[in-house]
């Protein structure tokens, strides 16, 4: 699962670096204003059976003061809370285990080795 907002610079290499190591790639765009949506469409075309694309239409409050103010207002079901956003994203995933990846992270060979080892003896956390 990759939550995205304005990740055009590294999105393609980030996804390509994990594509062979995962069963599904869930891309969730959160109101990107750069070229991220077009790149998501390219990835969907390149990996049609693996990539699932979604849009989250609410601006997520930043961790810290913005988040605390919203929580203090008492609206714990707000779609602007990061925890609610995370849960929304997780519900789009079809598999039991979810790897949370960032749109600017590039996997190394050590990552692929770690995933292969984890698949041999699955535990809740990699």
mmCIF file of C-alpha atoms in Angstrom:
data_model
loop_
_atom_site.group_PDB
_atom_site.id
_atom_site.type_symbol
_atom_site.label_atom_id
_atom_site.label_comp_id
_atom_site.label_asym_id
_atom_site.label_seq_id
_atom_site.Cartn_x
_atom_site.Cartn_y
_atom_site.Cartn_z
ATOM 1 C CA UNK A 1 0.000 0.000 0.000
ATOM 2 C CA UNK A 2 1.410 3.347 -1.014
ATOM 3 C CA UNK A 3 -0.271 6.547 0.131
ATOM 4 C CA UNK A 4 0.591 9.342 -2.254
ATOM 5 C CA UNK A 5 0.549 13.094 -2.371
ATOM 6 C CA UNK A 6 2.743 14.869 -4.905
ATOM 7 C CA UNK A 7 5.201 12.002 -5.360
ATOM 8 C CA UNK A 8 6.026 12.466 -9.056
ATOM 9 C CA UNK A 9 9.798 12.579 -8.568
ATOM 10 C CA UNK A 10 10.291 9.012 -7.309
ATOM 11 C CA UNK A 11 6.949 7.262 -7.819
ATOM 12 C CA UNK A 12 7.873 5.187 -10.876
ATOM 13 C CA UNK A 13 11.181 3.858 -9.505
ATOM 14 C CA UNK A 14 9.630 3.344 -6.060
ATOM 15 C CA UNK A 15 6.866 1.121 -7.423
ATOM 16 C CA UNK A 16 9.115 -0.666 -9.889
ATOM 17 C CA UNK A 17 11.555 -1.467 -7.088
ATOM 18 C CA UNK A 18 8.915 -3.497 -5.201
ATOM 19 C CA UNK A 19 6.677 -4.766 -8.013
ATOM 20 C CA UNK A 20 8.257 -8.217 -8.257
ATOM 21 C CA UNK A 21 8.344 -8.678 -4.474
ATOM 22 C CA UNK A 22 4.676 -8.038 -3.652
ATOM 23 C CA UNK A 23 1.354 -9.591 -4.662
ATOM 24 C CA UNK A 24 -0.585 -6.356 -5.019
ATOM 25 C CA UNK A 25 0.222 -2.659 -5.234
ATOM 26 C CA UNK A 26 -2.485 -0.399 -3.836
ATOM 27 C CA UNK A 27 -1.901 3.227 -4.801
ATOM 28 C CA UNK A 28 -3.950 5.830 -2.945
ATOM 29 C CA UNK A 29 -3.650 9.390 -4.196
ATOM 30 C CA UNK A 30 -4.499 12.117 -1.706
ATOM 31 C CA UNK A 31 -5.221 15.246 -3.745
ATOM 32 C CA UNK A 32 -1.922 15.437 -5.638
ATOM 33 C CA UNK A 33 -1.417 18.613 -7.612
ATOM 34 C CA UNK A 34 1.655 17.493 -9.553
ATOM 35 C CA UNK A 35 2.021 14.746 -12.180
ATOM 36 C CA UNK A 36 1.322 11.919 -9.695
ATOM 37 C CA UNK A 37 -2.152 11.033 -11.109
ATOM 38 C CA UNK A 38 -0.736 10.609 -14.631
ATOM 39 C CA UNK A 39 2.078 8.429 -13.295
ATOM 40 C CA UNK A 40 -0.435 6.315 -11.384
ATOM 41 C CA UNK A 41 -2.287 5.733 -14.671
ATOM 42 C CA UNK A 42 0.983 4.660 -16.318
ATOM 43 C CA UNK A 43 1.659 2.195 -13.515
ATOM 44 C CA UNK A 44 -1.872 0.800 -13.830
ATOM 45 C CA UNK A 45 -1.232 0.194 -17.531
ATOM 46 C CA UNK A 46 2.163 -1.391 -16.907
ATOM 47 C CA UNK A 47 0.909 -3.694 -14.112
ATOM 48 C CA UNK A 48 -2.808 -4.182 -14.890
ATOM 49 C CA UNK A 49 -3.237 -7.300 -12.733
ATOM 50 C CA UNK A 50 -1.196 -6.020 -9.828
ATOM 51 C CA UNK A 51 -1.935 -2.298 -9.386
ATOM 52 C CA UNK A 52 -5.161 -1.047 -7.809
ATOM 53 C CA UNK A 53 -5.710 2.721 -7.807
ATOM 54 C CA UNK A 54 -7.831 4.823 -5.482
ATOM 55 C CA UNK A 55 -8.327 8.495 -4.679
ATOM 56 C CA UNK A 56 -8.852 9.849 -1.187
ATOM 57 C CA UNK A 57 -10.684 13.171 -1.602
ATOM 58 C CA UNK A 58 -10.041 14.695 1.846
ATOM 59 C CA UNK A 59 -7.037 16.723 2.900
ATOM 60 C CA UNK A 60 -5.353 14.835 5.711
ATOM 61 C CA UNK A 61 -4.254 16.941 8.665
ATOM 62 C CA UNK A 62 -0.567 16.967 9.414
ATOM 63 C CA UNK A 63 0.668 15.120 12.466
ATOM 64 C CA UNK A 64 1.181 17.584 15.284
ATOM 65 C CA UNK A 65 -0.843 20.697 15.952
ATOM 66 C CA UNK A 66 -3.287 20.306 13.031
ATOM 67 C CA UNK A 67 -4.083 16.766 14.120
ATOM 68 C CA UNK A 68 -4.374 17.675 17.796
ATOM 69 C CA UNK A 69 -6.761 20.549 17.060
ATOM 70 C CA UNK A 70 -9.054 18.299 15.049
ATOM 71 C CA UNK A 71 -9.040 15.627 17.768
ATOM 72 C CA UNK A 72 -9.754 18.296 20.397
ATOM 73 C CA UNK A 73 -12.828 19.360 18.402
ATOM 74 C CA UNK A 74 -14.293 15.938 19.202
ATOM 75 C CA UNK A 75 -14.782 14.813 15.596
ATOM 76 C CA UNK A 76 -12.943 11.492 15.806
ATOM 77 C CA UNK A 77 -14.674 10.171 12.694
ATOM 78 C CA UNK A 78 -13.356 13.015 10.527
ATOM 79 C CA UNK A 79 -11.942 11.836 7.197
ATOM 80 C CA UNK A 80 -9.199 14.436 7.740
ATOM 81 C CA UNK A 81 -7.627 12.450 10.606
ATOM 82 C CA UNK A 82 -4.593 10.463 9.528
ATOM 83 C CA UNK A 83 -5.723 7.349 11.409
ATOM 84 C CA UNK A 84 -9.019 7.318 9.528
ATOM 85 C CA UNK A 85 -7.134 7.785 6.269
ATOM 86 C CA UNK A 86 -4.826 4.862 7.081
ATOM 87 C CA UNK A 87 -7.793 2.629 7.888
ATOM 88 C CA UNK A 88 -9.576 3.679 4.687
ATOM 89 C CA UNK A 89 -6.452 2.761 2.728
ATOM 90 C CA UNK A 90 -6.062 -0.588 4.491
ATOM 91 C CA UNK A 91 -9.640 -1.535 3.602
ATOM 92 C CA UNK A 92 -8.671 -1.284 -0.079
ATOM 93 C CA UNK A 93 -6.024 -3.996 0.326
ATOM 94 C CA UNK A 94 -7.060 -7.559 -0.513
ATOM 95 C CA UNK A 95 -4.363 -9.509 1.279
ATOM 96 C CA UNK A 96 -3.863 -10.442 4.910
ATOM 97 C CA UNK A 97 -0.487 -8.747 5.277
ATOM 98 C CA UNK A 98 0.152 -5.193 4.107
ATOM 99 C CA UNK A 99 3.462 -3.555 3.400
ATOM 100 C CA UNK A 100 3.191 0.198 3.881
ATOM 101 C CA UNK A 101 5.539 1.800 1.403
ATOM 102 C CA UNK A 102 6.254 5.437 0.618
ATOM 103 C CA UNK A 103 6.197 6.938 -2.859
ATOM 104 C CA UNK A 104 9.775 8.130 -2.494
ATOM 105 C CA UNK A 105 11.364 4.910 -1.183
ATOM 106 C CA UNK A 106 13.431 2.678 -3.472
ATOM 107 C CA UNK A 107 13.828 -0.963 -2.460
ATOM 108 C CA UNK A 108 17.295 -2.508 -2.456
ATOM 109 C CA UNK A 109 18.360 -6.099 -2.994
ATOM 110 C CA UNK A 110 18.371 -6.493 0.796
ATOM 111 C CA UNK A 111 14.649 -5.689 0.805
ATOM 112 C CA UNK A 112 13.906 -8.393 -1.767
ATOM 113 C CA UNK A 113 15.965 -10.857 0.291
ATOM 114 C CA UNK A 114 14.044 -9.903 3.446
ATOM 115 C CA UNK A 115 10.685 -10.386 1.688
ATOM 116 C CA UNK A 116 11.776 -13.779 0.372
ATOM 117 C CA UNK A 117 12.844 -14.853 3.858
ATOM 118 C CA UNK A 118 9.587 -13.536 5.361
ATOM 119 C CA UNK A 119 7.555 -15.538 2.819
ATOM 120 C CA UNK A 120 9.292 -18.729 3.948
ATOM 121 C CA UNK A 121 8.324 -18.117 7.597
ATOM 122 C CA UNK A 122 5.548 -15.516 7.708
ATOM 123 C CA UNK A 123 5.381 -13.526 10.892
ATOM 124 C CA UNK A 124 3.178 -10.485 11.538
ATOM 125 C CA UNK A 125 6.008 -7.970 11.143
ATOM 126 C CA UNK A 126 8.840 -7.822 8.628
#
